[in-house]
Amino acid sequence: MKYMGNKRRIVNDILPIILEYNTNNIFVDLFCGSCSVIQNVPTEYKRIANDKNKYLIEMFKLLTNGKKYPNYIDKETYSHYRNIYNQERKGIIKLTDEQYAEVGWYGWMGSFNGRFFSGGYAGHNVMQNNGKPRDYITEQINNTLSQIPYFKGLEFYSKDYQEVEIPEDSIVYCDIPYRDTKQYETSKDFDYKCFYNWCKENKDRYKIFVSEYSMPNDFKCIWQKEVTNAMNTTKTYKPIEKLFKI
């Protein structure tokens, strides 16, 4: 699944490093996003996937339980669900868990580059510069559905990271919202200082790893690699992805 900050391209680099610290076969992904990391954790582990974004978690829970959604998303339908999302965000309406999942499906499957409505309608037959059409939505749907079998056995939660019940000595992976980058609405007010303090307070209880571009001096960079990211159809950049441990 395309998702802002997706670690699909680097998971094979960072996961073996993280799992070297395993002692109790418990892996907690506190900001699981697309689940591209935790889905690759061996199934003998107790795997806890948490993300504050309820649209995402409820969608994954229902898909894992066999829920089917339409494979074709036209712009009118996409706009309809974007309006529902905006109304819920403003407190105008309340949604059931199933409705959160449904809005999540149209938001992530129908938006360009997995940016959940803020990326704009992706389209099914978008003409490229080479003169050939590209079906962004079908690609996103197929990529997402291909992940679902790997979610079997995952424990899904949608909580603030500080509220998740984490067993002692667990591996805790944190793919936090990257500082000074564009965020989803649900993460744009992320309190970095609070998170840094949480890590320091719990460093002796858990084995904490953080993906970011930079971290305070208390955190040690144990891996890094240049990657290419696309923010839209014409703009790309090459940041240095890093993995930190405290």
PDB file of C-alpha atoms in Angstrom:
ATOM      1  CA  MET A   1       0.000   0.000   0.000  1.00  0.00           C
ATOM      2  CA  LYS A   2       1.270   3.447  -0.899  1.00  0.00           C
ATOM      3  CA  TYR A   3       1.374   5.491   2.267  1.00  0.00           C
ATOM      4  CA  MET A   4       3.309   8.618   3.132  1.00  0.00           C
ATOM      5  CA  GLY A   5       6.440   7.425   4.898  1.00  0.00           C
ATOM      6  CA  ASN A   6       5.985   3.806   3.769  1.00  0.00           C
ATOM      7  CA  LYS A   7       9.039   1.700   4.710  1.00  0.00           C
ATOM      8  CA  ARG A   8       8.514  -0.959   2.043  1.00  0.00           C
ATOM      9  CA  ARG A   9      11.769  -0.108   0.252  1.00  0.00           C
ATOM     10  CA  ILE A  10      13.930  -0.266   3.365  1.00  0.00           C
ATOM     11  CA  VAL A  11      12.237  -2.916   5.516  1.00  0.00           C
ATOM     12  CA  ASN A  12      14.692  -5.600   4.380  1.00  0.00           C
ATOM     13  CA  ASP A  13      17.514  -3.345   5.563  1.00  0.00           C
ATOM     14  CA  ILE A  14      16.200  -2.280   8.948  1.00  0.00           C
ATOM     15  CA  LEU A  15      14.147  -5.247  10.167  1.00  0.00           C
ATOM     16  CA  PRO A  16      17.053  -7.714  10.526  1.00  0.00           C
ATOM     17  CA  ILE A  17      18.937  -5.099  12.553  1.00  0.00           C
ATOM     18  CA  ILE A  18      15.959  -4.546  14.851  1.00  0.00           C
ATOM     19  CA  LEU A  19      15.238  -8.246  15.348  1.00  0.00           C
ATOM     20  CA  GLU A  20      18.790  -8.872  16.516  1.00  0.00           C
ATOM     21  CA  TYR A  21      17.676  -7.326  19.814  1.00  0.00           C
ATOM     22  CA  ASN A  22      14.803  -9.778  20.328  1.00  0.00           C
ATOM     23  CA  THR A  23      14.543 -11.562  23.672  1.00  0.00           C
ATOM     24  CA  ASN A  24      10.844 -12.292  24.175  1.00  0.00           C
ATOM     25  CA  ASN A  25       9.303 -12.570  20.665  1.00  0.00           C
ATOM     26  CA  ILE A  26       7.126  -9.469  21.057  1.00  0.00           C
ATOM     27  CA  PHE A  27       7.175  -6.765  18.383  1.00  0.00           C
ATOM     28  CA  VAL A  28       5.202  -3.548  18.829  1.00  0.00           C
ATOM     29  CA  ASP A  29       4.791  -1.162  15.895  1.00  0.00           C
ATOM     30  CA  LEU A  30       3.559   2.010  17.621  1.00  0.00           C
ATOM     31  CA  PHE A  31       2.991   4.013  14.414  1.00  0.00           C
ATOM     32  CA  CYS A  32       2.294   1.145  12.032  1.00  0.00           C
ATOM     33  CA  GLY A  33       1.009   3.141   9.038  1.00  0.00           C
ATOM     34  CA  SER A  34       0.803   0.791   6.049  1.00  0.00           C
ATOM     35  CA  CYS A  35       2.173  -2.086   8.185  1.00  0.00           C
ATOM     36  CA  SER A  36       5.008  -2.616   5.712  1.00  0.00           C
ATOM     37  CA  VAL A  37       7.389  -3.349   8.591  1.00  0.00           C
ATOM     38  CA  ILE A  38       5.311  -5.420  10.987  1.00  0.00           C
ATOM     39  CA  GLN A  39       3.852  -7.602   8.235  1.00  0.00           C
ATOM     40  CA  ASN A  40       7.388  -8.906   7.690  1.00  0.00           C
ATOM     41  CA  VAL A  41       7.989  -9.783  11.334  1.00  0.00           C
ATOM     42  CA  PRO A  42       8.003 -13.600  11.763  1.00  0.00           C
ATOM     43  CA  THR A  43       4.630 -14.998  12.770  1.00  0.00           C
ATOM     44  CA  GLU A  44       6.035 -16.684  15.882  1.00  0.00           C
ATOM     45  CA  TYR A  45       6.221 -13.188  17.376  1.00  0.00           C
ATOM     46  CA  LYS A  46       3.329 -11.578  19.221  1.00  0.00           C
ATOM     47  CA  ARG A  47       2.742  -8.660  16.821  1.00  0.00           C
ATOM     48  CA  ILE A  48       0.984  -5.493  17.971  1.00  0.00           C
ATOM     49  CA  ALA A  49       0.132  -2.909  15.293  1.00  0.00           C
ATOM     50  CA  ASN A  50      -1.002   0.489  16.542  1.00  0.00           C
ATOM     51  CA  ASP A  51      -1.763   3.733  14.755  1.00  0.00           C
ATOM     52  CA  LYS A  52      -3.691   6.760  15.952  1.00  0.00           C
ATOM     53  CA  ASN A  53      -5.355   7.026  12.547  1.00  0.00           C
ATOM     54  CA  LYS A  54      -8.660   5.249  13.146  1.00  0.00           C
ATOM     55  CA  TYR A  55      -9.582   5.305   9.437  1.00  0.00           C
ATOM     56  CA  LEU A  56      -6.520   3.212   8.684  1.00  0.00           C
ATOM     57  CA  ILE A  57      -6.830   0.725  11.533  1.00  0.00           C
ATOM     58  CA  GLU A  58     -10.545   0.058  11.080  1.00  0.00           C
ATOM     59  CA  MET A  59      -9.993  -0.464   7.341  1.00  0.00           C
ATOM     60  CA  PHE A  60      -7.205  -2.981   7.967  1.00  0.00           C
ATOM     61  CA  LYS A  61      -9.236  -4.813  10.613  1.00  0.00           C
ATOM     62  CA  LEU A  62     -12.205  -5.319   8.285  1.00  0.00           C
ATOM     63  CA  LEU A  63     -10.055  -6.242   5.280  1.00  0.00           C
ATOM     64  CA  THR A  64      -8.266  -8.830   7.410  1.00  0.00           C
ATOM     65  CA  ASN A  65     -11.681 -10.237   8.371  1.00  0.00           C
ATOM     66  CA  GLY A  66     -12.656 -10.625   4.711  1.00  0.00           C
ATOM     67  CA  LYS A  67     -14.479  -7.351   3.978  1.00  0.00           C
ATOM     68  CA  LYS A  68     -14.759  -6.514   0.254  1.00  0.00           C
ATOM     69  CA  TYR A  69     -14.933  -2.985  -1.180  1.00  0.00           C
ATOM     70  CA  PRO A  70     -15.506  -1.730  -4.754  1.00  0.00           C
ATOM     71  CA  ASN A  71     -12.443  -1.848  -7.018  1.00  0.00           C
ATOM     72  CA  TYR A  72     -13.574   1.121  -9.096  1.00  0.00           C
ATOM     73  CA  ILE A  73     -13.639   4.577  -7.502  1.00  0.00           C
ATOM     74  CA  ASP A  74     -14.923   7.456  -9.609  1.00  0.00           C
ATOM     75  CA  LYS A  75     -14.231  11.069  -8.750  1.00  0.00           C
ATOM     76  CA  GLU A  76     -17.801  11.744  -7.612  1.00  0.00           C
ATOM     77  CA  THR A  77     -17.697   8.894  -5.098  1.00  0.00           C
ATOM     78  CA  TYR A  78     -14.242   9.956  -3.941  1.00  0.00           C
ATOM     79  CA  SER A  79     -15.513  13.510  -3.328  1.00  0.00           C
ATOM     80  CA  HIS A  80     -18.513  12.156  -1.412  1.00  0.00           C
ATOM     81  CA  TYR A  81     -16.302  10.315   1.057  1.00  0.00           C
ATOM     82  CA  ARG A  82     -13.931  13.255   1.314  1.00  0.00           C
ATOM     83  CA  ASN A  83     -16.896  15.367   2.423  1.00  0.00           C
ATOM     84  CA  ILE A  84     -17.778  12.764   5.057  1.00  0.00           C
ATOM     85  CA  TYR A  85     -14.174  12.807   6.284  1.00  0.00           C
ATOM     86  CA  ASN A  86     -14.175  16.620   6.520  1.00  0.00           C
ATOM     87  CA  GLN A  87     -17.473  16.638   8.414  1.00  0.00           C
ATOM     88  CA  GLU A  88     -16.237  14.035  10.888  1.00  0.00           C
ATOM     89  CA  ARG A  89     -12.975  15.895  11.396  1.00  0.00           C
ATOM     90  CA  LYS A  90     -14.913  19.085  12.199  1.00  0.00           C
ATOM     91  CA  GLY A  91     -17.180  17.259  14.661  1.00  0.00           C
ATOM     92  CA  ILE A  92     -20.310  17.703  12.547  1.00  0.00           C
ATOM     93  CA  ILE A  93     -21.037  13.964  12.330  1.00  0.00           C
ATOM     94  CA  LYS A  94     -20.038  10.813  14.198  1.00  0.00           C
ATOM     95  CA  LEU A  95     -19.024   7.592  12.481  1.00  0.00           C
ATOM     96  CA  THR A  96     -19.255   3.949  13.428  1.00  0.00           C
ATOM     97  CA  ASP A  97     -16.136   1.786  13.227  1.00  0.00           C
ATOM     98  CA  GLU A  98     -17.410   0.320   9.955  1.00  0.00           C
ATOM     99  CA  GLN A  99     -17.903   3.809   8.530  1.00  0.00           C
ATOM    100  CA  TYR A 100     -14.366   4.759   9.551  1.00  0.00           C
ATOM    101  CA  ALA A 101     -13.158   1.749   7.585  1.00  0.00           C
ATOM    102  CA  GLU A 102     -15.237   2.668   4.531  1.00  0.00           C
ATOM    103  CA  VAL A 103     -13.983   6.257   4.464  1.00  0.00           C
ATOM    104  CA  GLY A 104     -10.478   4.885   4.924  1.00  0.00           C
ATOM    105  CA  TRP A 105     -10.847   2.677   1.854  1.00  0.00           C
ATOM    106  CA  TYR A 106     -11.911   5.499  -0.451  1.00  0.00           C
ATOM    107  CA  GLY A 107      -9.422   7.926   1.073  1.00  0.00           C
ATOM    108  CA  TRP A 108      -6.337   5.750   0.664  1.00  0.00           C
ATOM    109  CA  MET A 109      -7.269   3.828  -2.445  1.00  0.00           C
ATOM    110  CA  GLY A 110      -8.487   6.913  -4.305  1.00  0.00           C
ATOM    111  CA  SER A 111      -5.840   9.488  -3.341  1.00  0.00           C
ATOM    112  CA  PHE A 112      -2.582  10.089  -5.164  1.00  0.00           C
ATOM    113  CA  ASN A 113       0.515   8.641  -3.520  1.00  0.00           C
ATOM    114  CA  GLY A 114      -1.402   7.421  -0.460  1.00  0.00           C
ATOM    115  CA  ARG A 115      -1.929  10.904   0.938  1.00  0.00           C
ATOM    116  CA  PHE A 116      -5.504  10.273   2.151  1.00  0.00           C
ATOM    117  CA  PHE A 117      -7.628  12.972   0.494  1.00  0.00           C
ATOM    118  CA  SER A 118      -4.934  15.663   0.718  1.00  0.00           C
ATOM    119  CA  GLY A 119      -3.200  14.102  -2.286  1.00  0.00           C
ATOM    120  CA  GLY A 120      -6.179  14.647  -4.585  1.00  0.00           C
ATOM    121  CA  TYR A 121      -8.048  12.127  -6.744  1.00  0.00           C
ATOM    122  CA  ALA A 122      -5.575   9.672  -8.283  1.00  0.00           C
ATOM    123  CA  GLY A 123      -7.696   8.410 -11.164  1.00  0.00           C
ATOM    124  CA  HIS A 124      -8.008   5.130 -13.063  1.00  0.00           C
ATOM    125  CA  ASN A 125      -6.724   6.099 -16.493  1.00  0.00           C
ATOM    126  CA  VAL A 126      -4.343   9.012 -16.123  1.00  0.00           C
ATOM    127  CA  MET A 127      -2.359   9.916 -19.222  1.00  0.00           C
ATOM    128  CA  GLN A 128       1.390   9.949 -18.593  1.00  0.00           C
ATOM    129  CA  ASN A 129       4.074  12.029 -20.287  1.00  0.00           C
ATOM    130  CA  ASN A 130       4.940   8.979 -22.392  1.00  0.00           C
ATOM    131  CA  GLY A 131       1.433   8.966 -23.822  1.00  0.00           C
ATOM    132  CA  LYS A 132       0.354   5.837 -21.962  1.00  0.00           C
ATOM    133  CA  PRO A 133      -2.466   5.730 -19.385  1.00  0.00           C
ATOM    134  CA  ARG A 134      -1.825   4.609 -15.804  1.00  0.00           C
ATOM    135  CA  ASP A 135      -4.414   3.268 -13.372  1.00  0.00           C
ATOM    136  CA  TYR A 136      -3.187   4.608 -10.013  1.00  0.00           C
ATOM    137  CA  ILE A 137      -6.241   3.488  -8.058  1.00  0.00           C
ATOM    138  CA  THR A 138      -6.178  -0.119  -9.232  1.00  0.00           C
ATOM    139  CA  GLU A 139      -2.455  -0.260  -8.490  1.00  0.00           C
ATOM    140  CA  GLN A 140      -3.088   0.969  -4.951  1.00  0.00           C
ATOM    141  CA  ILE A 141      -5.928  -1.497  -4.408  1.00  0.00           C
ATOM    142  CA  ASN A 142      -3.918  -4.454  -5.712  1.00  0.00           C
ATOM    143  CA  ASN A 143      -0.893  -3.487  -3.611  1.00  0.00           C
ATOM    144  CA  THR A 144      -3.032  -3.185  -0.493  1.00  0.00           C
ATOM    145  CA  LEU A 145      -4.946  -6.422  -0.970  1.00  0.00           C
ATOM    146  CA  SER A 146      -1.690  -8.301  -1.561  1.00  0.00           C
ATOM    147  CA  GLN A 147      -0.637  -7.351   1.989  1.00  0.00           C
ATOM    148  CA  ILE A 148      -3.744  -8.605   3.771  1.00  0.00           C
ATOM    149  CA  PRO A 149      -2.725 -12.293   4.071  1.00  0.00           C
ATOM    150  CA  TYR A 150       0.358 -11.155   6.016  1.00  0.00           C
ATOM    151  CA  PHE A 151      -1.843  -9.377   8.582  1.00  0.00           C
ATOM    152  CA  LYS A 152      -3.256 -12.623   9.946  1.00  0.00           C
ATOM    153  CA  GLY A 153      -2.575 -12.768  13.674  1.00  0.00           C
ATOM    154  CA  LEU A 154      -1.808  -9.053  14.042  1.00  0.00           C
ATOM    155  CA  GLU A 155      -3.361  -7.303  17.039  1.00  0.00           C
ATOM    156  CA  PHE A 156      -4.665  -3.961  15.756  1.00  0.00           C
ATOM    157  CA  TYR A 157      -5.165  -0.916  17.973  1.00  0.00           C
ATOM    158  CA  SER A 158      -5.943   2.731  17.333  1.00  0.00           C
ATOM    159  CA  LYS A 159      -4.599   4.578  20.355  1.00  0.00           C
ATOM    160  CA  ASP A 160      -2.217   7.324  21.277  1.00  0.00           C
ATOM    161  CA  TYR A 161       1.214   5.694  21.506  1.00  0.00           C
ATOM    162  CA  GLN A 162       1.400   6.453  25.236  1.00  0.00           C
ATOM    163  CA  GLU A 163      -1.792   4.475  25.888  1.00  0.00           C
ATOM    164  CA  VAL A 164      -0.706   1.205  24.275  1.00  0.00           C
ATOM    165  CA  GLU A 165      -0.094  -1.626  26.741  1.00  0.00           C
ATOM    166  CA  ILE A 166       3.425  -2.839  25.966  1.00  0.00           C
ATOM    167  CA  PRO A 167       4.900  -5.919  27.642  1.00  0.00           C
ATOM    168  CA  GLU A 168       8.260  -5.458  29.330  1.00  0.00           C
ATOM    169  CA  ASP A 169      11.372  -5.976  27.187  1.00  0.00           C
ATOM    170  CA  SER A 170       9.440  -5.791  23.906  1.00  0.00           C
ATOM    171  CA  ILE A 171      10.917  -4.512  20.681  1.00  0.00           C
ATOM    172  CA  VAL A 172       9.166  -1.201  20.000  1.00  0.00           C
ATOM    173  CA  TYR A 173       9.488   0.261  16.512  1.00  0.00           C
ATOM    174  CA  CYS A 174       8.446   3.890  16.018  1.00  0.00           C
ATOM    175  CA  ASP A 175       7.941   5.246  12.510  1.00  0.00           C
ATOM    176  CA  ILE A 176       6.885   8.662  13.789  1.00  0.00           C
ATOM    177  CA  PRO A 177       5.633  11.578  11.654  1.00  0.00           C
ATOM    178  CA  TYR A 178       8.881  13.019  10.310  1.00  0.00           C
ATOM    179  CA  ARG A 179       9.691  16.461  11.639  1.00  0.00           C
ATOM    180  CA  ASP A 180       9.548  19.385   9.180  1.00  0.00           C
ATOM    181  CA  THR A 181       7.690  17.355   6.546  1.00  0.00           C
ATOM    182  CA  LYS A 182       4.073  17.525   5.412  1.00  0.00           C
ATOM    183  CA  GLN A 183       1.795  15.460   7.672  1.00  0.00           C
ATOM    184  CA  TYR A 184      -1.616  13.859   7.625  1.00  0.00           C
ATOM    185  CA  GLU A 185      -4.309  15.820   9.442  1.00  0.00           C
ATOM    186  CA  THR A 186      -4.234  13.233  12.230  1.00  0.00           C
ATOM    187  CA  SER A 187      -0.506  13.721  12.886  1.00  0.00           C
ATOM    188  CA  LYS A 188       0.275  17.343  12.032  1.00  0.00           C
ATOM    189  CA  ASP A 189       0.248  18.405  15.714  1.00  0.00           C
ATOM    190  CA  PHE A 190       2.569  15.639  16.852  1.00  0.00           C
ATOM    191  CA  ASP A 191       4.416  16.611  20.057  1.00  0.00           C
ATOM    192  CA  TYR A 192       8.041  15.678  19.364  1.00  0.00           C
ATOM    193  CA  LYS A 193       9.372  16.786  22.733  1.00  0.00           C
ATOM    194  CA  CYS A 194       6.823  14.617  24.502  1.00  0.00           C
ATOM    195  CA  PHE A 195       7.782  11.644  22.334  1.00  0.00           C
ATOM    196  CA  TYR A 196      11.504  12.119  22.979  1.00  0.00           C
ATOM    197  CA  ASN A 197      10.814  12.204  26.710  1.00  0.00           C
ATOM    198  CA  TRP A 198       8.660   9.074  26.477  1.00  0.00           C
ATOM    199  CA  CYS A 199      11.547   7.249  24.797  1.00  0.00           C
ATOM    200  CA  LYS A 200      14.007   8.351  27.474  1.00  0.00           C
ATOM    201  CA  GLU A 201      11.657   7.342  30.258  1.00  0.00           C
ATOM    202  CA  ASN A 202      11.089   3.881  28.780  1.00  0.00           C
ATOM    203  CA  LYS A 203      14.483   3.022  27.307  1.00  0.00           C
ATOM    204  CA  ASP A 204      15.193   0.532  30.104  1.00  0.00           C
ATOM    205  CA  ARG A 205      11.766  -1.121  29.788  1.00  0.00           C
ATOM    206  CA  TYR A 206      11.687  -1.617  26.022  1.00  0.00           C
ATOM    207  CA  LYS A 207      14.087  -1.839  23.087  1.00  0.00           C
ATOM    208  CA  ILE A 208      13.081   1.321  21.239  1.00  0.00           C
ATOM    209  CA  PHE A 209      13.908   2.037  17.588  1.00  0.00           C
ATOM    210  CA  VAL A 210      12.912   5.181  15.701  1.00  0.00           C
ATOM    211  CA  SER A 211      12.848   5.950  11.969  1.00  0.00           C
ATOM    212  CA  GLU A 212      13.500   9.620  11.208  1.00  0.00           C
ATOM    213  CA  TYR A 213      15.831  11.930   9.304  1.00  0.00           C
ATOM    214  CA  SER A 214      17.322  13.348  12.500  1.00  0.00           C
ATOM    215  CA  MET A 215      16.938  12.877  16.261  1.00  0.00           C
ATOM    216  CA  PRO A 216      18.350  14.448  19.458  1.00  0.00           C
ATOM    217  CA  ASN A 217      21.819  13.395  20.614  1.00  0.00           C
ATOM    218  CA  ASP A 218      20.369  10.870  23.083  1.00  0.00           C
ATOM    219  CA  PHE A 219      19.459   8.693  20.094  1.00  0.00           C
ATOM    220  CA  LYS A 220      22.175   6.779  18.236  1.00  0.00           C
ATOM    221  CA  CYS A 221      21.956   6.325  14.462  1.00  0.00           C
ATOM    222  CA  ILE A 222      22.584   2.633  13.744  1.00  0.00           C
ATOM    223  CA  TRP A 223      21.695   2.584  10.004  1.00  0.00           C
ATOM    224  CA  GLN A 224      21.164   5.031   7.138  1.00  0.00           C
ATOM    225  CA  LYS A 225      20.446   5.011   3.408  1.00  0.00           C
ATOM    226  CA  GLU A 226      19.506   7.476   0.668  1.00  0.00           C
ATOM    227  CA  VAL A 227      16.057   6.861  -0.831  1.00  0.00           C
ATOM    228  CA  THR A 228      13.937   8.506  -3.522  1.00  0.00           C
ATOM    229  CA  ASN A 229      10.502   9.819  -2.571  1.00  0.00           C
ATOM    230  CA  ALA A 230       7.767  11.194  -4.812  1.00  0.00           C
ATOM    231  CA  MET A 231       5.392  13.835  -3.461  1.00  0.00           C
ATOM    232  CA  ASN A 232       3.460  14.210  -6.723  1.00  0.00           C
ATOM    233  CA  THR A 233       3.702  13.187 -10.383  1.00  0.00           C
ATOM    234  CA  THR A 234       6.543  15.613 -11.162  1.00  0.00           C
ATOM    235  CA  LYS A 235       8.481  16.264  -7.942  1.00  0.00           C
ATOM    236  CA  THR A 236      10.915  13.855  -6.268  1.00  0.00           C
ATOM    237  CA  TYR A 237      13.601  14.210  -3.620  1.00  0.00           C
ATOM    238  CA  LYS A 238      16.291  11.991  -2.078  1.00  0.00           C
ATOM    239  CA  PRO A 239      16.438  12.179   1.721  1.00  0.00           C
ATOM    240  CA  ILE A 240      18.635  10.053   3.974  1.00  0.00           C
ATOM    241  CA  GLU A 241      16.506   7.554   5.858  1.00  0.00           C
ATOM    242  CA  LYS A 242      17.939   6.724   9.279  1.00  0.00           C
ATOM    243  CA  LEU A 243      17.233   4.239  12.046  1.00  0.00           C
ATOM    244  CA  PHE A 244      17.925   5.339  15.607  1.00  0.00           C
ATOM    245  CA  LYS A 245      18.114   3.469  18.902  1.00  0.00           C
ATOM    246  CA  ILE A 246      18.014   4.821  22.419  1.00  0.00           C
TER     247      ILE A 246
END
